[in-house]
């Protein structure tokens, strides 16, 4: 609710209807109630089967564009590691991250 109202204020205007936390609370509450009443399988069958892949691809394209357009990749690649992460923790993360997607 707070993040949505901040994004609404940034996208439209500070005093607009889209920056109201009350609006977002009611909107998200209505969406959650609709999902609970219709059942999660109905949501998956009607919405995610048709639009889920396209929403995911659009989000990936948007994130990639933001990374390439706004991040300083040369500075990121030029930064050397500072060895602040122990080997065992890094190894655990390297194994756990791919396995979490299974």
XYZ file of C-alpha atoms in Angstrom, residues 3-94:
92
model
C 4.930 1.483 -1.978
C 2.000 1.667 -4.401
C 1.018 5.127 -3.169
C 4.625 6.328 -3.494
C 4.811 4.955 -7.026
C 1.476 6.606 -7.814
C 2.738 9.923 -6.472
C 5.902 9.629 -8.534
C 4.102 8.626 -11.730
C 1.237 11.100 -11.564
C 1.353 13.868 -8.960
C 1.759 14.203 -5.212
C -1.866 15.161 -4.582
C -3.475 12.858 -7.150
C -5.937 10.111 -6.337
C -3.318 7.466 -7.215
C -1.070 8.625 -4.366
C -3.746 7.934 -1.742
C -2.943 5.012 0.598
C -6.673 4.582 1.232
C -7.307 3.941 -2.463
C -4.582 1.299 -2.602
C -5.831 -0.344 0.597
C -9.329 -0.623 -0.851
C -8.040 -1.778 -4.231
C -5.756 -4.478 -2.813
C -8.449 -5.523 -0.331
C -10.996 -5.907 -3.123
C -8.501 -7.899 -5.184
C -7.686 -10.208 -2.255
C -11.389 -10.676 -1.494
C -12.149 -11.469 -5.129
C -9.327 -14.010 -5.198
C -10.528 -15.610 -1.958
C -14.148 -15.808 -3.108
C -13.441 -17.128 -6.601
C -10.710 -19.489 -5.459
C -7.056 -19.531 -6.409
C -7.549 -22.172 -9.109
C -10.050 -19.968 -10.899
C -7.504 -17.156 -10.922
C -4.831 -19.461 -12.319
C -7.124 -20.958 -14.954
C -8.610 -17.698 -16.184
C -5.798 -15.219 -15.804
C -2.361 -16.764 -15.420
C -2.754 -19.309 -18.203
C -3.541 -16.519 -20.655
C -1.413 -13.651 -19.375
C 1.155 -15.066 -16.941
C 3.923 -15.699 -19.468
C 3.444 -12.314 -21.144
C 3.516 -10.493 -17.813
C 6.700 -12.338 -16.873
C 8.398 -11.562 -20.199
C 7.378 -7.901 -19.979
C 8.734 -7.641 -16.436
C 12.021 -9.269 -17.492
C 12.364 -6.913 -20.462
C 11.627 -3.890 -18.271
C 14.161 -4.961 -15.633
C 16.800 -5.618 -18.306
C 16.175 -2.234 -19.909
C 16.469 -0.479 -16.538
C 19.710 -2.303 -15.799
C 21.279 -1.470 -19.147
C 19.992 2.110 -19.304
C 20.540 3.299 -15.753
C 23.322 1.221 -14.205
C 27.007 1.956 -14.660
C 28.090 -1.497 -15.774
C 31.717 -0.466 -16.348
C 32.045 0.591 -12.713
C 30.353 -2.623 -11.598
C 32.751 -4.836 -13.539
C 35.793 -2.778 -12.496
C 35.046 -3.183 -8.789
C 37.137 -5.914 -7.240
C 35.891 -8.194 -4.509
C 36.789 -7.365 -0.925
C 36.602 -10.946 0.413
C 34.022 -9.959 3.011
C 31.966 -13.103 2.356
C 33.487 -16.310 3.712
C 34.020 -19.174 1.270
C 31.449 -21.442 2.931
C 28.722 -18.772 2.755
C 29.485 -18.023 -0.886
C 29.490 -21.732 -1.710
C 26.158 -22.164 0.073
C 24.610 -19.282 -1.870
C 26.011 -20.582 -5.173
